[in-house]
Amino acid sequence: MTSFIALRKVTKRYKLGGTMIEVLYEEDLTIEQGEFVALMGPSGSGKTTLLNIIGGLDTVERGSVSVAGGELHTFSNRQLSQWRARHVGLVFQFYHLLQVMSVERNVMLPLLLTGMPSAQCRKRVRDVLEVLGMADYLHRRPEELSGGQQQRIAIARALVTDPALIVCDEPTGDLDRENADMVLGLLAWLNREQGKTIVMATHDPEAAQHTTRVIPVGKARTREASGNHRSAA
Ligand code: ADP
Ligand code: MG
């Protein structure tokens, strides 16, 4: 039985100026469906890199990445974005909401990629915002809302396609304690009551209380790699 998420012998390569930086993960990572996992470790330890790999935002140069039944290391970019649209919701530290659009449009964006008819899209958006207690803000713009409210809107956007997996990168990093606790509580509720598998990178010392497991991420082993790599072009 394979795990919901399984990363084996993964190496990610970044091009930095004229050199290559390789981030090597020496520990394999497995996460089961229904877990709410916090990846914790110092800055530069490779948490964001890991999340981007798990969420299909980025590809690896070596190793295998199995997530929600997809063998991501074998996918083309097009297959990866199709897989992502169906299986993952993404939440970021700075919300990544489009300030010129209404809350409704922001939350609807991922649905537009699915071809859902627009009346159905509007209903789905309203339902999700209602579940998150944000239905009154449908026609507001994100810039009129507090940070905590904006993160709730971003979580609504992550949920709107009903993905099995939610990936969050420092979701409380820009919030005060009260709003951070609200967001952590909301994620824990989504995990418990809606069965979402959640993988979150965080520095927040309170996070462990809300999650089902903490995975420490040690200082990533990085090395400079030079020349003759297939991604070097
Ligand atoms: P964390 O999220 O834990 O702070 P990251 O995944 O952002 O860690 O970074 C892991 C390592 O990869 C660091 O050594 C970082 O410098 C390097 N790295 C991350 N992104 C890039 C990039 N776009 N270009 C070059 N190096 C990068
Ligand atoms: Mg990071």
PDB file of C-alpha atoms and ligand atoms in Angstrom:
ATOM      1  CA  MET A   1       0.000   0.000   0.000  1.00  0.00           C
ATOM      2  CA  THR A   2       1.578   3.270  -1.053  1.00  0.00           C
ATOM      3  CA  SER A   3       1.272   6.354   1.095  1.00  0.00           C
ATOM      4  CA  PHE A   4      -0.811   9.360   0.088  1.00  0.00           C
ATOM      5  CA  ILE A   5       2.426  11.336  -0.146  1.00  0.00           C
ATOM      6  CA  ALA A   6       5.804   9.637  -0.639  1.00  0.00           C
ATOM      7  CA  LEU A   7       9.040  11.415  -1.535  1.00  0.00           C
ATOM      8  CA  ARG A   8      12.115   9.276  -2.104  1.00  0.00           C
ATOM      9  CA  LYS A   9      15.706  10.403  -2.587  1.00  0.00           C
ATOM     10  CA  VAL A  10      14.663  13.799  -3.852  1.00  0.00           C
ATOM     11  CA  THR A  11      17.102  16.386  -5.149  1.00  0.00           C
ATOM     12  CA  LYS A  12      16.027  19.842  -6.282  1.00  0.00           C
ATOM     13  CA  ARG A  13      18.379  21.974  -8.327  1.00  0.00           C
ATOM     14  CA  TYR A  14      18.250  25.785  -8.490  1.00  0.00           C
ATOM     15  CA  LYS A  15      20.168  27.861 -10.943  1.00  0.00           C
ATOM     16  CA  LEU A  16      21.724  30.808  -9.162  1.00  0.00           C
ATOM     17  CA  GLY A  17      23.669  33.123 -11.439  1.00  0.00           C
ATOM     18  CA  GLY A  18      26.248  30.930 -13.132  1.00  0.00           C
ATOM     19  CA  THR A  19      26.129  28.132 -10.578  1.00  0.00           C
ATOM     20  CA  MET A  20      23.781  25.351  -9.591  1.00  0.00           C
ATOM     21  CA  ILE A  21      22.610  24.901  -6.052  1.00  0.00           C
ATOM     22  CA  GLU A  22      21.390  21.432  -5.211  1.00  0.00           C
ATOM     23  CA  VAL A  23      19.096  20.859  -2.246  1.00  0.00           C
ATOM     24  CA  LEU A  24      19.357  17.234  -1.168  1.00  0.00           C
ATOM     25  CA  TYR A  25      16.786  15.536   1.038  1.00  0.00           C
ATOM     26  CA  GLU A  26      18.460  12.601   2.669  1.00  0.00           C
ATOM     27  CA  GLU A  27      15.364  11.510   4.579  1.00  0.00           C
ATOM     28  CA  ASP A  28      12.446  10.066   2.687  1.00  0.00           C
ATOM     29  CA  LEU A  29       9.088  11.594   3.543  1.00  0.00           C
ATOM     30  CA  THR A  30       5.748   9.823   3.814  1.00  0.00           C
ATOM     31  CA  ILE A  31       2.428  11.343   4.840  1.00  0.00           C
ATOM     32  CA  GLU A  32      -0.858   9.441   5.050  1.00  0.00           C
ATOM     33  CA  GLN A  33      -4.295  10.640   4.009  1.00  0.00           C
ATOM     34  CA  GLY A  34      -6.027  12.441   6.867  1.00  0.00           C
ATOM     35  CA  GLU A  35      -2.878  13.801   8.521  1.00  0.00           C
ATOM     36  CA  PHE A  36      -2.312  17.464   9.378  1.00  0.00           C
ATOM     37  CA  VAL A  37       1.453  17.773   9.313  1.00  0.00           C
ATOM     38  CA  ALA A  38       3.658  20.695  10.300  1.00  0.00           C
ATOM     39  CA  LEU A  39       7.077  20.862   8.664  1.00  0.00           C
ATOM     40  CA  MET A  40       9.239  22.774  11.116  1.00  0.00           C
ATOM     41  CA  GLY A  41      12.821  23.861  10.725  1.00  0.00           C
ATOM     42  CA  PRO A  42      15.062  26.900  10.455  1.00  0.00           C
ATOM     43  CA  SER A  43      14.964  29.322   7.582  1.00  0.00           C
ATOM     44  CA  GLY A  44      16.761  27.827   4.581  1.00  0.00           C
ATOM     45  CA  SER A  45      16.130  24.256   5.719  1.00  0.00           C
ATOM     46  CA  GLY A  46      14.161  23.515   2.571  1.00  0.00           C
ATOM     47  CA  LYS A  47      10.547  23.696   3.726  1.00  0.00           C
ATOM     48  CA  THR A  48       9.265  25.844   0.854  1.00  0.00           C
ATOM     49  CA  THR A  49      11.167  23.708  -1.645  1.00  0.00           C
ATOM     50  CA  LEU A  50       9.496  20.595  -0.227  1.00  0.00           C
ATOM     51  CA  LEU A  51       6.022  22.135  -0.310  1.00  0.00           C
ATOM     52  CA  ASN A  52       6.463  23.284  -3.890  1.00  0.00           C
ATOM     53  CA  ILE A  53       7.447  19.739  -4.848  1.00  0.00           C
ATOM     54  CA  ILE A  54       4.516  18.168  -2.962  1.00  0.00           C
ATOM     55  CA  GLY A  55       2.044  20.699  -4.377  1.00  0.00           C
ATOM     56  CA  GLY A  56       3.240  20.176  -7.944  1.00  0.00           C
ATOM     57  CA  LEU A  57       4.460  23.764  -8.292  1.00  0.00           C
ATOM     58  CA  ASP A  58       7.979  22.612  -8.949  1.00  0.00           C
ATOM     59  CA  THR A  59       9.750  19.537 -10.299  1.00  0.00           C
ATOM     60  CA  VAL A  60      12.707  17.519  -9.035  1.00  0.00           C
ATOM     61  CA  GLU A  61      15.928  16.599 -10.798  1.00  0.00           C
ATOM     62  CA  ARG A  62      16.311  13.298  -8.983  1.00  0.00           C
ATOM     63  CA  GLY A  63      14.134  10.983  -6.945  1.00  0.00           C
ATOM     64  CA  SER A  64      10.460  10.090  -6.968  1.00  0.00           C
ATOM     65  CA  VAL A  65       7.437  12.093  -5.861  1.00  0.00           C
ATOM     66  CA  SER A  66       4.120  10.320  -5.411  1.00  0.00           C
ATOM     67  CA  VAL A  67       1.191  12.496  -4.294  1.00  0.00           C
ATOM     68  CA  ALA A  68      -2.540  11.675  -4.324  1.00  0.00           C
ATOM     69  CA  GLY A  69      -2.035   8.857  -6.815  1.00  0.00           C
ATOM     70  CA  GLY A  70       0.103  10.923  -9.207  1.00  0.00           C
ATOM     71  CA  GLU A  71       3.718  10.072  -9.978  1.00  0.00           C
ATOM     72  CA  LEU A  72       4.692  13.735 -10.264  1.00  0.00           C
ATOM     73  CA  HIS A  73       8.324  13.129 -11.301  1.00  0.00           C
ATOM     74  CA  THR A  74       7.052  11.557 -14.532  1.00  0.00           C
ATOM     75  CA  PHE A  75       4.659  14.412 -15.434  1.00  0.00           C
ATOM     76  CA  SER A  76       5.067  17.073 -18.110  1.00  0.00           C
ATOM     77  CA  ASN A  77       4.380  20.679 -17.083  1.00  0.00           C
ATOM     78  CA  ARG A  78       0.945  20.441 -18.625  1.00  0.00           C
ATOM     79  CA  GLN A  79       0.114  17.217 -16.788  1.00  0.00           C
ATOM     80  CA  LEU A  80       1.402  18.783 -13.596  1.00  0.00           C
ATOM     81  CA  SER A  81      -0.848  21.836 -13.835  1.00  0.00           C
ATOM     82  CA  GLN A  82      -3.860  19.645 -14.635  1.00  0.00           C
ATOM     83  CA  TRP A  83      -3.045  17.403 -11.690  1.00  0.00           C
ATOM     84  CA  ARG A  84      -2.608  20.448  -9.432  1.00  0.00           C
ATOM     85  CA  ALA A  85      -5.952  21.981 -10.435  1.00  0.00           C
ATOM     86  CA  ARG A  86      -7.700  18.779  -9.389  1.00  0.00           C
ATOM     87  CA  HIS A  87      -5.858  17.688  -6.274  1.00  0.00           C
ATOM     88  CA  VAL A  88      -4.284  20.598  -4.402  1.00  0.00           C
ATOM     89  CA  GLY A  89      -5.292  23.820  -2.697  1.00  0.00           C
ATOM     90  CA  LEU A  90      -2.491  26.292  -1.971  1.00  0.00           C
ATOM     91  CA  VAL A  91      -2.240  28.799   0.892  1.00  0.00           C
ATOM     92  CA  PHE A  92       0.648  31.267   1.220  1.00  0.00           C
ATOM     93  CA  GLN A  93       2.054  33.606   3.871  1.00  0.00           C
ATOM     94  CA  PHE A  94       0.994  36.795   2.075  1.00  0.00           C
ATOM     95  CA  TYR A  95      -2.365  35.423   0.841  1.00  0.00           C
ATOM     96  CA  HIS A  96      -1.640  36.083  -2.870  1.00  0.00           C
ATOM     97  CA  LEU A  97      -5.079  37.603  -3.428  1.00  0.00           C
ATOM     98  CA  LEU A  98      -5.693  39.908  -6.362  1.00  0.00           C
ATOM     99  CA  GLN A  99      -6.539  43.252  -4.770  1.00  0.00           C
ATOM    100  CA  VAL A 100      -8.364  44.657  -7.796  1.00  0.00           C
ATOM    101  CA  MET A 101     -10.891  41.809  -7.810  1.00  0.00           C
ATOM    102  CA  SER A 102     -13.802  41.089  -5.477  1.00  0.00           C
ATOM    103  CA  VAL A 103     -13.589  38.340  -2.909  1.00  0.00           C
ATOM    104  CA  GLU A 104     -16.028  36.389  -5.070  1.00  0.00           C
ATOM    105  CA  ARG A 105     -13.752  36.556  -8.135  1.00  0.00           C
ATOM    106  CA  ASN A 106     -10.661  35.680  -6.129  1.00  0.00           C
ATOM    107  CA  VAL A 107     -12.249  32.562  -4.680  1.00  0.00           C
ATOM    108  CA  MET A 108     -13.696  31.618  -8.056  1.00  0.00           C
ATOM    109  CA  LEU A 109     -10.368  31.671  -9.924  1.00  0.00           C
ATOM    110  CA  PRO A 110      -9.416  27.994  -9.467  1.00  0.00           C
ATOM    111  CA  LEU A 111     -12.896  26.955 -10.661  1.00  0.00           C
ATOM    112  CA  LEU A 112     -12.464  28.788 -13.958  1.00  0.00           C
ATOM    113  CA  LEU A 113      -9.825  26.200 -14.894  1.00  0.00           C
ATOM    114  CA  THR A 114     -12.290  23.370 -14.360  1.00  0.00           C
ATOM    115  CA  GLY A 115     -14.878  24.436 -16.926  1.00  0.00           C
ATOM    116  CA  MET A 116     -17.692  24.528 -14.363  1.00  0.00           C
ATOM    117  CA  PRO A 117     -20.706  26.568 -15.615  1.00  0.00           C
ATOM    118  CA  SER A 118     -20.738  30.058 -14.115  1.00  0.00           C
ATOM    119  CA  ALA A 119     -24.002  29.805 -12.156  1.00  0.00           C
ATOM    120  CA  GLN A 120     -22.642  26.683 -10.504  1.00  0.00           C
ATOM    121  CA  CYS A 121     -19.311  28.455  -9.835  1.00  0.00           C
ATOM    122  CA  ARG A 122     -21.094  31.301  -8.058  1.00  0.00           C
ATOM    123  CA  LYS A 123     -23.062  28.880  -5.909  1.00  0.00           C
ATOM    124  CA  ARG A 124     -19.951  26.907  -5.014  1.00  0.00           C
ATOM    125  CA  VAL A 125     -18.083  30.102  -4.031  1.00  0.00           C
ATOM    126  CA  ARG A 126     -20.984  31.262  -1.852  1.00  0.00           C
ATOM    127  CA  ASP A 127     -21.213  27.853  -0.159  1.00  0.00           C
ATOM    128  CA  VAL A 128     -17.494  27.762   0.649  1.00  0.00           C
ATOM    129  CA  LEU A 129     -17.496  31.334   1.975  1.00  0.00           C
ATOM    130  CA  GLU A 130     -20.514  30.479   4.104  1.00  0.00           C
ATOM    131  CA  VAL A 131     -18.736  27.486   5.630  1.00  0.00           C
ATOM    132  CA  LEU A 132     -15.821  29.782   6.497  1.00  0.00           C
ATOM    133  CA  GLY A 133     -18.099  32.515   7.887  1.00  0.00           C
ATOM    134  CA  MET A 134     -17.143  34.986   5.142  1.00  0.00           C
ATOM    135  CA  ALA A 135     -20.291  35.111   2.982  1.00  0.00           C
ATOM    136  CA  ASP A 136     -20.940  38.748   3.955  1.00  0.00           C
ATOM    137  CA  TYR A 137     -17.692  39.743   2.224  1.00  0.00           C
ATOM    138  CA  LEU A 138     -18.540  38.369  -1.215  1.00  0.00           C
ATOM    139  CA  HIS A 139     -18.548  41.759  -2.935  1.00  0.00           C
ATOM    140  CA  ARG A 140     -15.783  43.386  -0.924  1.00  0.00           C
ATOM    141  CA  ARG A 141     -12.205  43.674  -2.071  1.00  0.00           C
ATOM    142  CA  PRO A 142      -9.361  41.953  -0.184  1.00  0.00           C
ATOM    143  CA  GLU A 143      -7.654  45.265   0.654  1.00  0.00           C
ATOM    144  CA  GLU A 144     -10.693  46.246   2.726  1.00  0.00           C
ATOM    145  CA  LEU A 145     -10.201  43.199   4.971  1.00  0.00           C
ATOM    146  CA  SER A 146      -7.855  42.420   7.863  1.00  0.00           C
ATOM    147  CA  GLY A 147      -4.938  40.008   7.429  1.00  0.00           C
ATOM    148  CA  GLY A 148      -6.830  37.266   9.240  1.00  0.00           C
ATOM    149  CA  GLN A 149      -9.863  37.770   7.005  1.00  0.00           C
ATOM    150  CA  GLN A 150      -7.693  37.775   3.877  1.00  0.00           C
ATOM    151  CA  GLN A 151      -6.132  34.486   4.915  1.00  0.00           C
ATOM    152  CA  ARG A 152      -9.617  33.053   5.416  1.00  0.00           C
ATOM    153  CA  ILE A 153     -10.475  34.145   1.868  1.00  0.00           C
ATOM    154  CA  ALA A 154      -7.269  32.503   0.631  1.00  0.00           C
ATOM    155  CA  ILE A 155      -8.281  29.297   2.429  1.00  0.00           C
ATOM    156  CA  ALA A 156     -11.700  29.509   0.740  1.00  0.00           C
ATOM    157  CA  ARG A 157      -9.921  29.776  -2.616  1.00  0.00           C
ATOM    158  CA  ALA A 158      -7.828  26.705  -1.725  1.00  0.00           C
ATOM    159  CA  LEU A 159     -10.992  24.752  -0.865  1.00  0.00           C
ATOM    160  CA  VAL A 160     -13.242  25.776  -3.708  1.00  0.00           C
ATOM    161  CA  THR A 161     -12.315  22.852  -5.984  1.00  0.00           C
ATOM    162  CA  ASP A 162     -12.669  20.444  -3.042  1.00  0.00           C
ATOM    163  CA  PRO A 163      -9.093  19.107  -3.260  1.00  0.00           C
ATOM    164  CA  ALA A 164      -7.982  16.233  -1.007  1.00  0.00           C
ATOM    165  CA  LEU A 165      -4.721  18.021  -0.178  1.00  0.00           C
ATOM    166  CA  ILE A 166      -4.099  21.513   1.200  1.00  0.00           C
ATOM    167  CA  VAL A 167      -0.521  22.820   1.139  1.00  0.00           C
ATOM    168  CA  CYS A 168       0.235  25.882   3.294  1.00  0.00           C
ATOM    169  CA  ASP A 169       3.512  27.832   3.389  1.00  0.00           C
ATOM    170  CA  GLU A 170       3.836  29.845   6.631  1.00  0.00           C
ATOM    171  CA  PRO A 171       0.087  30.602   6.670  1.00  0.00           C
ATOM    172  CA  THR A 172       0.307  32.435  10.017  1.00  0.00           C
ATOM    173  CA  GLY A 173       3.610  34.180   9.299  1.00  0.00           C
ATOM    174  CA  ASP A 174       2.057  37.599   8.744  1.00  0.00           C
ATOM    175  CA  LEU A 175      -0.650  37.423  11.424  1.00  0.00           C
ATOM    176  CA  ASP A 176      -0.909  38.451  15.062  1.00  0.00           C
ATOM    177  CA  ARG A 177      -1.432  35.725  17.678  1.00  0.00           C
ATOM    178  CA  GLU A 178      -5.205  35.947  17.700  1.00  0.00           C
ATOM    179  CA  ASN A 179      -5.541  35.667  13.933  1.00  0.00           C
ATOM    180  CA  ALA A 180      -2.821  33.018  13.748  1.00  0.00           C
ATOM    181  CA  ASP A 181      -4.786  30.891  16.231  1.00  0.00           C
ATOM    182  CA  MET A 182      -7.942  31.439  14.197  1.00  0.00           C
ATOM    183  CA  VAL A 183      -6.209  30.214  11.014  1.00  0.00           C
ATOM    184  CA  LEU A 184      -4.621  27.208  12.767  1.00  0.00           C
ATOM    185  CA  GLY A 185      -7.983  26.335  14.321  1.00  0.00           C
ATOM    186  CA  LEU A 186      -9.670  26.597  10.945  1.00  0.00           C
ATOM    187  CA  LEU A 187      -7.086  24.324   9.295  1.00  0.00           C
ATOM    188  CA  ALA A 188      -7.444  21.795  12.132  1.00  0.00           C
ATOM    189  CA  TRP A 189     -11.214  21.876  11.659  1.00  0.00           C
ATOM    190  CA  LEU A 190     -10.879  21.284   7.910  1.00  0.00           C
ATOM    191  CA  ASN A 191      -8.602  18.344   8.673  1.00  0.00           C
ATOM    192  CA  ARG A 192     -10.903  16.867  11.318  1.00  0.00           C
ATOM    193  CA  GLU A 193     -14.344  17.568   9.900  1.00  0.00           C
ATOM    194  CA  GLN A 194     -13.745  17.603   6.158  1.00  0.00           C
ATOM    195  CA  GLY A 195     -10.989  15.012   6.021  1.00  0.00           C
ATOM    196  CA  LYS A 196      -8.510  17.297   4.271  1.00  0.00           C
ATOM    197  CA  THR A 197      -4.901  16.180   4.345  1.00  0.00           C
ATOM    198  CA  ILE A 198      -2.853  19.275   5.209  1.00  0.00           C
ATOM    199  CA  VAL A 199       0.874  19.849   4.887  1.00  0.00           C
ATOM    200  CA  MET A 200       2.041  23.136   6.391  1.00  0.00           C
ATOM    201  CA  ALA A 201       5.472  24.720   6.690  1.00  0.00           C
ATOM    202  CA  THR A 202       5.662  26.926   9.753  1.00  0.00           C
ATOM    203  CA  HIS A 203       7.814  28.691  12.312  1.00  0.00           C
ATOM    204  CA  ASP A 204       4.835  29.138  14.606  1.00  0.00           C
ATOM    205  CA  PRO A 205       5.590  27.510  17.982  1.00  0.00           C
ATOM    206  CA  GLU A 206       1.844  27.151  18.642  1.00  0.00           C
ATOM    207  CA  ALA A 207       1.301  25.152  15.449  1.00  0.00           C
ATOM    208  CA  ALA A 208       2.163  21.769  16.951  1.00  0.00           C
ATOM    209  CA  GLN A 209      -0.871  21.942  19.237  1.00  0.00           C
ATOM    210  CA  HIS A 210      -3.196  21.990  16.258  1.00  0.00           C
ATOM    211  CA  THR A 211      -1.542  19.412  14.004  1.00  0.00           C
ATOM    212  CA  THR A 212      -1.494  15.621  14.148  1.00  0.00           C
ATOM    213  CA  ARG A 213       2.277  15.387  13.572  1.00  0.00           C
ATOM    214  CA  VAL A 214       5.340  17.601  13.446  1.00  0.00           C
ATOM    215  CA  ILE A 215       8.098  16.663  11.012  1.00  0.00           C
ATOM    216  CA  PRO A 216      11.378  18.401  11.796  1.00  0.00           C
ATOM    217  CA  VAL A 217      13.202  19.526   8.678  1.00  0.00           C
ATOM    218  CA  GLY A 218      16.932  19.619   9.336  1.00  0.00           C
ATOM    219  CA  LYS A 219      19.291  22.010   7.622  1.00  0.00           C
ATOM    220  CA  ALA A 220      19.063  20.996   3.963  1.00  0.00           C
ATOM    221  CA  ARG A 221      22.285  19.693   2.539  1.00  0.00           C
ATOM    222  CA  THR A 222      23.094  21.977  -0.350  1.00  0.00           C
ATOM    223  CA  ARG A 223      26.003  21.814  -2.701  1.00  0.00           C
ATOM    224  CA  GLU A 224      27.192  23.625  -5.738  1.00  0.00           C
ATOM    225  CA  ALA A 225      26.884  21.534  -8.849  1.00  0.00           C
ATOM    226  CA  SER A 226      28.609  22.639 -12.022  1.00  0.00           C
ATOM    227  CA  GLY A 227      27.937  22.145 -15.713  1.00  0.00           C
ATOM    228  CA  ASN A 228      26.486  19.349 -17.863  1.00  0.00           C
ATOM    229  CA  HIS A 229      23.143  19.018 -16.145  1.00  0.00           C
ATOM    230  CA  ARG A 230      20.026  18.506 -18.186  1.00  0.00           C
ATOM    231  CA  SER A 231      18.380  21.544 -16.569  1.00  0.00           C
ATOM    232  CA  ALA A 232      21.416  23.710 -17.224  1.00  0.00           C
ATOM    233  CA  ALA A 233      20.230  25.054 -20.588  1.00  0.00           C
TER     234      ALA A 233
HETATM  235  P1  ADP B   1      12.833  27.393   3.843  1.00  0.00           P
HETATM  236  O1  ADP B   1      11.486  27.519   3.238  1.00  0.00           O
HETATM  237  O2  ADP B   1      12.927  26.317   4.883  1.00  0.00           O
HETATM  238  O3  ADP B   1      13.344  28.700   4.355  1.00  0.00           O
HETATM  239  P2  ADP B   1      13.793  27.033   1.108  1.00  0.00           P
HETATM  240  O4  ADP B   1      13.133  25.835   0.560  1.00  0.00           O
HETATM  241  O5  ADP B   1      13.261  28.354   0.704  1.00  0.00           O
HETATM  242  O6  ADP B   1      13.864  26.908   2.713  1.00  0.00           O
HETATM  243  O7  ADP B   1      15.336  26.997   0.724  1.00  0.00           O
HETATM  244  C1  ADP B   1      16.132  25.808   0.796  1.00  0.00           C
HETATM  245  C2  ADP B   1      17.490  26.035   0.146  1.00  0.00           C
HETATM  246  O8  ADP B   1      17.319  26.239  -1.258  1.00  0.00           O
HETATM  247  C3  ADP B   1      18.224  27.265   0.667  1.00  0.00           C
HETATM  248  O9  ADP B   1      19.604  26.944   0.694  1.00  0.00           O
HETATM  249  C4  ADP B   1      17.921  28.302  -0.379  1.00  0.00           C
HETATM  250  O10 ADP B   1      18.951  29.251  -0.439  1.00  0.00           O
HETATM  251  C5  ADP B   1      17.830  27.490  -1.663  1.00  0.00           C
HETATM  252  N1  ADP B   1      16.876  28.101  -2.609  1.00  0.00           N
HETATM  253  C6  ADP B   1      15.544  28.169  -2.454  1.00  0.00           C
HETATM  254  N2  ADP B   1      14.953  28.770  -3.516  1.00  0.00           N
HETATM  255  C7  ADP B   1      15.963  29.104  -4.354  1.00  0.00           C
HETATM  256  C8  ADP B   1      16.038  29.755  -5.640  1.00  0.00           C
HETATM  257  N3  ADP B   1      14.933  30.170  -6.278  1.00  0.00           N
HETATM  258  N4  ADP B   1      17.270  29.921  -6.205  1.00  0.00           N
HETATM  259  C9  ADP B   1      18.375  29.472  -5.580  1.00  0.00           C
HETATM  260  N5  ADP B   1      18.379  28.860  -4.387  1.00  0.00           N
HETATM  261  C10 ADP B   1      17.205  28.668  -3.777  1.00  0.00           C
HETATM  262 MG    MG B   2      10.088  29.057   3.198  1.00  0.00          MG
END
